[in-house]
Amino acid sequence: MALVTISGYPCSGKTTRATALKEEFETKIKDPTYEGPITSIVLISDDTLSLSRDGYNDGRAEKPQRAALFTAVQRNLAKNTVLIVDGLNYIKGFRYQMYCAAREANVRVATVFIAATAEICRSWHQEKPEAARYAEATFENLIQRYEEPSSMVRWDSPLFTIPWNEEQPPVDEIWQAVTGGLLRPPNAGTKSIPKPPSDALQTLETMTATIVSEIMSNQTLGAGAGISLKLYDGTDGPIKMQLPSRTVTLSELQRLKRQFVMMHRKAITQGATENGPVDWSEEAIAAKFGNYLEERLG
């Protein structure tokens, strides 16, 4: 249903706001008058995933930290779930990555920015137990590297800014955004590409070789030139191709077969072409290869 990204300085009160938001949303879906599709509110964070704050001490350790969080996001995105991601989410590129995952899952998005000054965050950081604190150098580095969300970019929109001292956040407005806001459909950049069957390349090689053999056999029998040759018994009738009025050599057919197979290898490895998914059944390959030969032999 929706992805709600919580963002802000370290120790700015993000977890407090995220927890309160989860409780408010759960109250709404438990209301007897609610008839919407949402059945669960899920909150994930570094703490719920048992990710250590030491993971932010250097770039090499931080990458698997973000990867674990992103994997959890992908796993929990669903049409019946509001997913709240409570984390630093301080890099706009990472927020964009989660936005793309949400579009691929066809769910709404919203960003909640907890606005607190660096001085207040430093004070709150010192009040935490030592086990819950960042290293001092890491804390300062995270503040300096923080990239504030902007309502001007699509991956941070709609953006709800909550000042650290605001007692009542705009829960109803956020709820409206995640239940009735703009739902952006997947585009070419975010849409998942269906994988071809594991035997697609073998089917391509076998089917094209069979058709070449069939053409040569008919020519050997003296019935090849100019006839309509059946290539495959399709579900809607036989698939045929019109042979040229001249004799076609084996080397010519093999050259065209190699070209056809090479053209389609990339589509097999990627699962689609620029025109969308490809049918890799024997029937579809026979029809495509027959048309290909007709165009080049005619």
mmCIF file of C-alpha atoms in Angstrom:
data_model
loop_
_atom_site.group_PDB
_atom_site.id
_atom_site.type_symbol
_atom_site.label_atom_id
_atom_site.label_comp_id
_atom_site.label_asym_id
_atom_site.label_seq_id
_atom_site.Cartn_x
_atom_site.Cartn_y
_atom_site.Cartn_z
ATOM 1 C CA MET A 1 0.000 0.000 0.000
ATOM 2 C CA ALA A 2 2.700 2.514 0.973
ATOM 3 C CA LEU A 3 6.296 3.182 1.950
ATOM 4 C CA VAL A 4 6.858 5.869 4.603
ATOM 5 C CA THR A 5 10.498 6.939 4.844
ATOM 6 C CA ILE A 6 11.576 8.587 8.097
ATOM 7 C CA SER A 7 14.623 10.832 7.731
ATOM 8 C CA GLY A 8 16.592 13.218 9.916
ATOM 9 C CA TYR A 9 19.804 13.819 11.817
ATOM 10 C CA PRO A 10 20.992 11.051 14.152
ATOM 11 C CA CYS A 11 19.297 11.354 17.571
ATOM 12 C CA SER A 12 16.691 13.805 16.244
ATOM 13 C CA GLY A 13 13.731 11.808 17.545
ATOM 14 C CA LYS A 14 13.044 9.692 14.460
ATOM 15 C CA THR A 15 12.314 6.473 16.340
ATOM 16 C CA THR A 16 9.912 8.246 18.700
ATOM 17 C CA ARG A 17 7.988 9.702 15.759
ATOM 18 C CA ALA A 18 8.063 6.448 13.770
ATOM 19 C CA THR A 19 6.750 4.440 16.712
ATOM 20 C CA ALA A 20 3.974 6.979 17.359
ATOM 21 C CA LEU A 21 3.035 6.944 13.670
ATOM 22 C CA LYS A 22 2.849 3.148 13.686
ATOM 23 C CA GLU A 23 0.562 3.205 16.731
ATOM 24 C CA GLU A 24 -1.710 5.848 15.178
ATOM 25 C CA PHE A 25 -1.981 3.884 11.915
ATOM 26 C CA GLU A 26 -2.722 0.644 13.762
ATOM 27 C CA THR A 27 -5.523 2.403 15.608
ATOM 28 C CA LYS A 28 -7.012 3.497 12.296
ATOM 29 C CA ILE A 29 -7.017 0.036 10.686
ATOM 30 C CA LYS A 30 -8.487 -1.528 13.858
ATOM 31 C CA ASP A 31 -11.389 0.908 13.798
ATOM 32 C CA PRO A 32 -14.595 -1.074 13.010
ATOM 33 C CA THR A 33 -15.552 1.525 10.396
ATOM 34 C CA TYR A 34 -12.318 1.038 8.411
ATOM 35 C CA GLU A 35 -12.903 -0.980 5.235
ATOM 36 C CA GLY A 36 -9.655 -0.395 3.360
ATOM 37 C CA PRO A 37 -7.122 -2.932 2.102
ATOM 38 C CA ILE A 38 -4.456 -2.259 4.768
ATOM 39 C CA THR A 39 -4.110 -5.145 7.217
ATOM 40 C CA SER A 40 -0.709 -4.479 8.795
ATOM 41 C CA ILE A 41 1.675 -1.669 9.743
ATOM 42 C CA VAL A 42 5.327 -2.717 9.686
ATOM 43 C CA LEU A 43 8.187 -0.746 11.220
ATOM 44 C CA ILE A 44 11.780 -1.624 10.342
ATOM 45 C CA SER A 45 14.950 0.052 11.552
ATOM 46 C CA ASP A 46 18.592 -0.656 12.327
ATOM 47 C CA ASP A 47 17.467 -1.829 15.761
ATOM 48 C CA THR A 48 14.762 -4.204 14.519
ATOM 49 C CA LEU A 49 17.307 -5.671 12.080
ATOM 50 C CA SER A 50 20.016 -5.860 14.793
ATOM 51 C CA LEU A 51 22.351 -3.601 12.806
ATOM 52 C CA SER A 52 25.109 -2.073 14.905
ATOM 53 C CA ARG A 53 25.780 1.674 14.951
ATOM 54 C CA ASP A 54 29.443 0.769 14.477
ATOM 55 C CA GLY A 55 28.506 -0.058 10.899
ATOM 56 C CA TYR A 56 28.498 3.673 10.153
ATOM 57 C CA ASN A 57 32.101 4.147 11.273
ATOM 58 C CA ASP A 58 33.504 3.662 7.768
ATOM 59 C CA GLY A 59 32.233 3.384 4.199
ATOM 60 C CA ARG A 60 33.102 -0.269 3.722
ATOM 61 C CA ALA A 61 31.056 -1.348 6.724
ATOM 62 C CA GLU A 62 28.190 0.997 5.861
ATOM 63 C CA LYS A 63 27.466 -0.533 2.448
ATOM 64 C CA PRO A 64 26.342 -3.946 3.765
ATOM 65 C CA GLN A 65 24.443 -2.086 6.491
ATOM 66 C CA ARG A 66 22.377 -0.194 3.901
ATOM 67 C CA ALA A 67 22.059 -3.346 1.772
ATOM 68 C CA ALA A 68 20.510 -5.229 4.708
ATOM 69 C CA LEU A 69 18.028 -2.401 5.289
ATOM 70 C CA PHE A 70 17.137 -2.228 1.591
ATOM 71 C CA THR A 71 16.602 -5.996 1.431
ATOM 72 C CA ALA A 72 14.198 -5.732 4.363
ATOM 73 C CA VAL A 73 12.354 -2.924 2.572
ATOM 74 C CA GLN A 74 11.922 -5.006 -0.567
ATOM 75 C CA ARG A 75 10.770 -8.003 1.458
ATOM 76 C CA ASN A 76 8.082 -6.049 3.319
ATOM 77 C CA LEU A 77 6.610 -3.945 0.506
ATOM 78 C CA ALA A 78 3.074 -5.184 -0.135
ATOM 79 C CA LYS A 79 -0.347 -3.998 -1.285
ATOM 80 C CA ASN A 80 -1.869 -4.616 2.171
ATOM 81 C CA THR A 81 0.967 -3.092 4.225
ATOM 82 C CA VAL A 82 2.142 0.350 5.275
ATOM 83 C CA LEU A 83 5.895 0.021 5.697
ATOM 84 C CA ILE A 84 7.604 2.611 7.916
ATOM 85 C CA VAL A 85 11.380 2.770 7.485
ATOM 86 C CA ASP A 86 12.952 4.333 10.560
ATOM 87 C CA GLY A 87 16.580 5.056 9.800
ATOM 88 C CA LEU A 88 19.063 7.787 9.046
ATOM 89 C CA ASN A 89 18.155 7.632 5.342
ATOM 90 C CA TYR A 90 20.490 10.570 4.994
ATOM 91 C CA ILE A 91 21.694 9.874 1.448
ATOM 92 C CA LYS A 92 19.294 11.019 -1.263
ATOM 93 C CA GLY A 93 20.543 8.243 -3.544
ATOM 94 C CA PHE A 94 19.421 5.632 -1.021
ATOM 95 C CA ARG A 95 16.024 7.297 -0.634
ATOM 96 C CA TYR A 96 15.714 7.232 -4.434
ATOM 97 C CA GLN A 97 16.590 3.526 -4.433
ATOM 98 C CA MET A 98 13.781 2.806 -1.961
ATOM 99 C CA TYR A 99 11.435 5.006 -4.030
ATOM 100 C CA CYS A 100 12.181 2.895 -7.121
ATOM 101 C CA ALA A 101 11.509 -0.301 -5.163
ATOM 102 C CA ALA A 102 8.172 1.150 -4.045
ATOM 103 C CA ARG A 103 7.216 2.038 -7.626
ATOM 104 C CA GLU A 104 8.150 -1.445 -8.758
ATOM 105 C CA ALA A 105 5.878 -2.850 -6.033
ATOM 106 C CA ASN A 106 3.187 -0.363 -7.157
ATOM 107 C CA VAL A 107 2.714 1.216 -3.720
ATOM 108 C CA ARG A 108 2.481 4.852 -2.627
ATOM 109 C CA VAL A 109 5.332 6.749 -0.993
ATOM 110 C CA ALA A 110 5.707 9.507 1.595
ATOM 111 C CA THR A 111 8.694 11.045 3.382
ATOM 112 C CA VAL A 112 8.668 12.322 6.956
ATOM 113 C CA PHE A 113 11.540 14.675 7.820
ATOM 114 C CA ILE A 114 12.236 15.198 11.515
ATOM 115 C CA ALA A 115 13.651 18.726 11.716
ATOM 116 C CA ALA A 116 15.983 19.268 14.662
ATOM 117 C CA THR A 117 19.098 21.406 14.988
ATOM 118 C CA ALA A 118 22.513 19.809 15.202
ATOM 119 C CA GLU A 119 22.979 21.260 18.716
ATOM 120 C CA ILE A 120 19.814 19.574 20.015
ATOM 121 C CA CYS A 121 20.792 16.277 18.417
ATOM 122 C CA ARG A 122 24.239 16.461 20.037
ATOM 123 C CA SER A 123 22.618 17.048 23.419
ATOM 124 C CA TRP A 124 20.227 14.103 23.001
ATOM 125 C CA HIS A 125 23.080 11.930 21.766
ATOM 126 C CA GLN A 126 25.025 12.532 24.976
ATOM 127 C CA GLU A 127 21.998 11.564 27.067
ATOM 128 C CA LYS A 128 21.779 8.106 25.523
ATOM 129 C CA PRO A 129 23.389 5.032 27.098
ATOM 130 C CA GLU A 130 26.853 4.397 25.765
ATOM 131 C CA ALA A 131 25.733 1.251 23.930
ATOM 132 C CA ALA A 132 23.133 3.291 22.024
ATOM 133 C CA ARG A 133 25.530 6.074 20.989
ATOM 134 C CA TYR A 134 27.572 6.538 17.840
ATOM 135 C CA ALA A 135 31.294 7.161 17.992
ATOM 136 C CA GLU A 136 31.747 10.931 18.306
ATOM 137 C CA ALA A 137 33.575 11.237 14.983
ATOM 138 C CA THR A 138 30.897 9.125 13.285
ATOM 139 C CA PHE A 139 28.100 11.230 14.765
ATOM 140 C CA GLU A 140 29.630 14.478 13.483
ATOM 141 C CA ASN A 141 30.345 12.916 10.104
ATOM 142 C CA LEU A 142 26.720 11.769 9.714
ATOM 143 C CA ILE A 143 25.468 15.294 10.434
ATOM 144 C CA GLN A 144 27.867 16.843 7.923
ATOM 145 C CA ARG A 145 26.948 14.324 5.214
ATOM 146 C CA TYR A 146 23.185 14.569 5.733
ATOM 147 C CA GLU A 147 21.222 15.430 2.578
ATOM 148 C CA GLU A 148 17.934 17.013 3.577
ATOM 149 C CA PRO A 149 14.790 15.808 1.757
ATOM 150 C CA SER A 150 13.192 18.197 -0.722
ATOM 151 C CA SER A 151 9.593 18.395 -1.851
ATOM 152 C CA MET A 152 10.906 19.454 -5.268
ATOM 153 C CA VAL A 153 12.093 15.925 -6.125
ATOM 154 C CA ARG A 154 9.681 13.079 -6.778
ATOM 155 C CA TRP A 155 11.379 10.518 -4.524
ATOM 156 C CA ASP A 156 10.916 12.710 -1.429
ATOM 157 C CA SER A 157 7.353 13.737 -2.267
ATOM 158 C CA PRO A 158 4.959 14.111 -0.618
ATOM 159 C CA LEU A 159 7.195 15.516 2.128
ATOM 160 C CA PHE A 160 6.018 16.103 5.697
ATOM 161 C CA THR A 161 8.357 18.169 7.869
ATOM 162 C CA ILE A 162 7.870 17.726 11.617
ATOM 163 C CA PRO A 163 9.804 20.112 13.910
ATOM 164 C CA TRP A 164 11.409 18.384 16.877
ATOM 165 C CA ASN A 165 9.238 20.315 19.342
ATOM 166 C CA GLU A 166 5.886 19.789 17.594
ATOM 167 C CA GLU A 167 3.647 17.847 19.949
ATOM 168 C CA GLN A 168 1.106 16.590 17.420
ATOM 169 C CA PRO A 169 2.438 15.496 14.000
ATOM 170 C CA PRO A 170 0.113 15.659 10.955
ATOM 171 C CA VAL A 171 -0.996 12.026 11.264
ATOM 172 C CA ASP A 172 -4.230 12.475 9.288
ATOM 173 C CA GLU A 173 -2.421 14.181 6.397
ATOM 174 C CA ILE A 174 0.197 11.421 6.257
ATOM 175 C CA TRP A 175 -2.554 8.775 6.428
ATOM 176 C CA GLN A 176 -4.343 10.434 3.524
ATOM 177 C CA ALA A 177 -1.125 10.452 1.489
ATOM 178 C CA VAL A 178 -0.477 6.728 2.023
ATOM 179 C CA THR A 179 -4.069 5.632 1.422
ATOM 180 C CA GLY A 180 -5.354 8.044 -1.201
ATOM 181 C CA GLY A 181 -2.396 9.955 -2.561
ATOM 182 C CA LEU A 182 -0.827 9.777 -5.993
ATOM 183 C CA LEU A 183 0.083 6.232 -6.999
ATOM 184 C CA ARG A 184 2.870 6.357 -9.549
ATOM 185 C CA PRO A 185 2.853 3.325 -11.860
ATOM 186 C CA PRO A 186 6.116 1.502 -12.581
ATOM 187 C CA ASN A 187 8.013 2.875 -15.571
ATOM 188 C CA ALA A 188 10.677 1.347 -17.768
ATOM 189 C CA GLY A 189 13.345 2.222 -15.213
ATOM 190 C CA THR A 190 11.642 0.570 -12.243
ATOM 191 C CA LYS A 191 9.546 -2.204 -13.766
ATOM 192 C CA SER A 192 10.849 -5.693 -13.080
ATOM 193 C CA ILE A 193 11.888 -7.653 -16.149
ATOM 194 C CA PRO A 194 10.441 -11.170 -16.422
ATOM 195 C CA LYS A 195 13.130 -13.807 -16.771
ATOM 196 C CA PRO A 196 13.077 -16.118 -19.795
ATOM 197 C CA PRO A 197 12.889 -19.884 -19.206
ATOM 198 C CA SER A 198 16.198 -21.565 -18.420
ATOM 199 C CA ASP A 199 16.111 -23.528 -21.684
ATOM 200 C CA ALA A 200 15.364 -20.494 -23.893
ATOM 201 C CA LEU A 201 18.764 -20.460 -25.582
ATOM 202 C CA GLN A 202 18.649 -24.201 -26.218
ATOM 203 C CA THR A 203 15.144 -23.868 -27.664
ATOM 204 C CA LEU A 204 16.336 -21.038 -29.910
ATOM 205 C CA GLU A 205 19.290 -23.071 -31.212
ATOM 206 C CA THR A 206 17.288 -26.289 -31.667
ATOM 207 C CA MET A 207 14.267 -24.692 -33.359
ATOM 208 C CA THR A 208 16.304 -22.656 -35.852
ATOM 209 C CA ALA A 209 18.501 -25.688 -36.683
ATOM 210 C CA THR A 210 15.371 -27.800 -37.248
ATOM 211 C CA ILE A 211 13.932 -25.244 -39.654
ATOM 212 C CA VAL A 212 17.191 -25.040 -41.621
ATOM 213 C CA SER A 213 17.214 -28.854 -41.916
ATOM 214 C CA GLU A 214 13.569 -28.865 -43.012
ATOM 215 C CA ILE A 215 14.238 -26.337 -45.778
ATOM 216 C CA MET A 216 17.278 -28.293 -47.047
ATOM 217 C CA SER A 217 15.354 -31.593 -46.955
ATOM 218 C CA ASN A 218 12.528 -30.166 -49.069
ATOM 219 C CA GLN A 219 15.007 -28.771 -51.587
ATOM 220 C CA THR A 220 16.781 -32.129 -51.805
ATOM 221 C CA LEU A 221 13.450 -33.767 -52.617
ATOM 222 C CA GLY A 222 12.923 -31.221 -55.376
ATOM 223 C CA ALA A 223 9.923 -29.577 -53.715
ATOM 224 C CA GLY A 224 11.611 -26.549 -52.123
ATOM 225 C CA ALA A 225 11.682 -23.599 -54.505
ATOM 226 C CA GLY A 226 8.687 -21.271 -54.332
ATOM 227 C CA ILE A 227 6.518 -23.404 -52.043
ATOM 228 C CA SER A 228 4.822 -22.569 -48.739
ATOM 229 C CA LEU A 229 6.687 -24.727 -46.232
ATOM 230 C CA LYS A 230 5.195 -25.783 -42.907
ATOM 231 C CA LEU A 231 7.618 -24.999 -40.087
ATOM 232 C CA TYR A 232 5.607 -25.886 -36.972
ATOM 233 C CA ASP A 233 2.169 -27.116 -35.898
ATOM 234 C CA GLY A 234 0.961 -24.066 -33.951
ATOM 235 C CA THR A 235 -2.003 -23.833 -31.606
ATOM 236 C CA ASP A 236 -3.897 -21.708 -34.145
ATOM 237 C CA GLY A 237 -2.837 -23.736 -37.175
ATOM 238 C CA PRO A 238 0.429 -24.547 -38.924
ATOM 239 C CA ILE A 239 3.154 -21.894 -39.095
ATOM 240 C CA LYS A 240 4.438 -21.577 -42.646
ATOM 241 C CA MET A 241 6.970 -19.574 -44.633
ATOM 242 C CA GLN A 242 7.132 -18.808 -48.318
ATOM 243 C CA LEU A 243 10.382 -20.070 -49.826
ATOM 244 C CA PRO A 244 11.993 -18.075 -52.644
ATOM 245 C CA SER A 245 11.713 -19.278 -56.229
ATOM 246 C CA ARG A 246 15.430 -20.046 -56.276
ATOM 247 C CA THR A 247 17.459 -22.713 -54.521
ATOM 248 C CA VAL A 248 18.857 -21.612 -51.180
ATOM 249 C CA THR A 249 22.281 -22.912 -50.178
ATOM 250 C CA LEU A 250 23.099 -24.432 -46.804
ATOM 251 C CA SER A 251 25.805 -21.864 -46.135
ATOM 252 C CA GLU A 252 23.323 -19.043 -46.740
ATOM 253 C CA LEU A 253 20.818 -20.547 -44.323
ATOM 254 C CA GLN A 254 23.484 -21.167 -41.679
ATOM 255 C CA ARG A 255 24.694 -17.567 -41.961
ATOM 256 C CA LEU A 256 21.151 -16.237 -41.480
ATOM 257 C CA LYS A 257 20.606 -18.646 -38.588
ATOM 258 C CA ARG A 258 23.758 -17.385 -36.830
ATOM 259 C CA GLN A 259 22.653 -13.777 -37.286
ATOM 260 C CA PHE A 260 19.181 -14.501 -35.918
ATOM 261 C CA VAL A 261 20.529 -16.361 -32.885
ATOM 262 C CA MET A 262 23.081 -13.658 -32.097
ATOM 263 C CA MET A 263 20.373 -10.979 -32.301
ATOM 264 C CA HIS A 264 18.325 -12.784 -29.663
ATOM 265 C CA ARG A 265 21.057 -13.827 -27.231
ATOM 266 C CA LYS A 266 21.007 -10.418 -25.519
ATOM 267 C CA ALA A 267 17.222 -10.520 -25.187
ATOM 268 C CA ILE A 268 17.480 -13.963 -23.564
ATOM 269 C CA THR A 269 20.037 -12.812 -20.981
ATOM 270 C CA GLN A 270 18.013 -9.674 -20.163
ATOM 271 C CA GLY A 271 14.544 -11.210 -20.436
ATOM 272 C CA ALA A 272 13.107 -8.505 -22.724
ATOM 273 C CA THR A 273 13.828 -6.161 -25.577
ATOM 274 C CA GLU A 274 13.079 -2.484 -25.932
ATOM 275 C CA ASN A 275 9.606 -3.510 -27.095
ATOM 276 C CA GLY A 276 8.774 -5.514 -23.972
ATOM 277 C CA PRO A 277 8.866 -9.174 -22.898
ATOM 278 C CA VAL A 278 9.643 -11.864 -25.476
ATOM 279 C CA ASP A 279 7.864 -15.195 -25.988
ATOM 280 C CA TRP A 280 10.497 -17.963 -26.055
ATOM 281 C CA SER A 281 8.221 -20.886 -26.941
ATOM 282 C CA GLU A 282 9.031 -23.124 -29.919
ATOM 283 C CA GLU A 283 5.975 -21.804 -31.744
ATOM 284 C CA ALA A 284 6.990 -18.141 -31.279
ATOM 285 C CA ILE A 285 10.593 -18.804 -32.337
ATOM 286 C CA ALA A 286 9.434 -20.705 -35.441
ATOM 287 C CA ALA A 287 7.184 -17.809 -36.465
ATOM 288 C CA LYS A 288 9.892 -15.167 -35.871
ATOM 289 C CA PHE A 289 12.607 -17.135 -37.652
ATOM 290 C CA GLY A 290 10.274 -17.898 -40.567
ATOM 291 C CA ASN A 291 9.493 -14.197 -41.008
ATOM 292 C CA TYR A 292 13.187 -13.358 -40.688
ATOM 293 C CA LEU A 293 14.118 -15.817 -43.453
ATOM 294 C CA GLU A 294 11.321 -14.649 -45.737
ATOM 295 C CA GLU A 295 12.482 -11.018 -45.494
ATOM 296 C CA ARG A 296 16.105 -11.854 -46.277
ATOM 297 C CA LEU A 297 15.670 -14.606 -48.828
ATOM 298 C CA GLY A 298 12.908 -12.962 -50.822
#
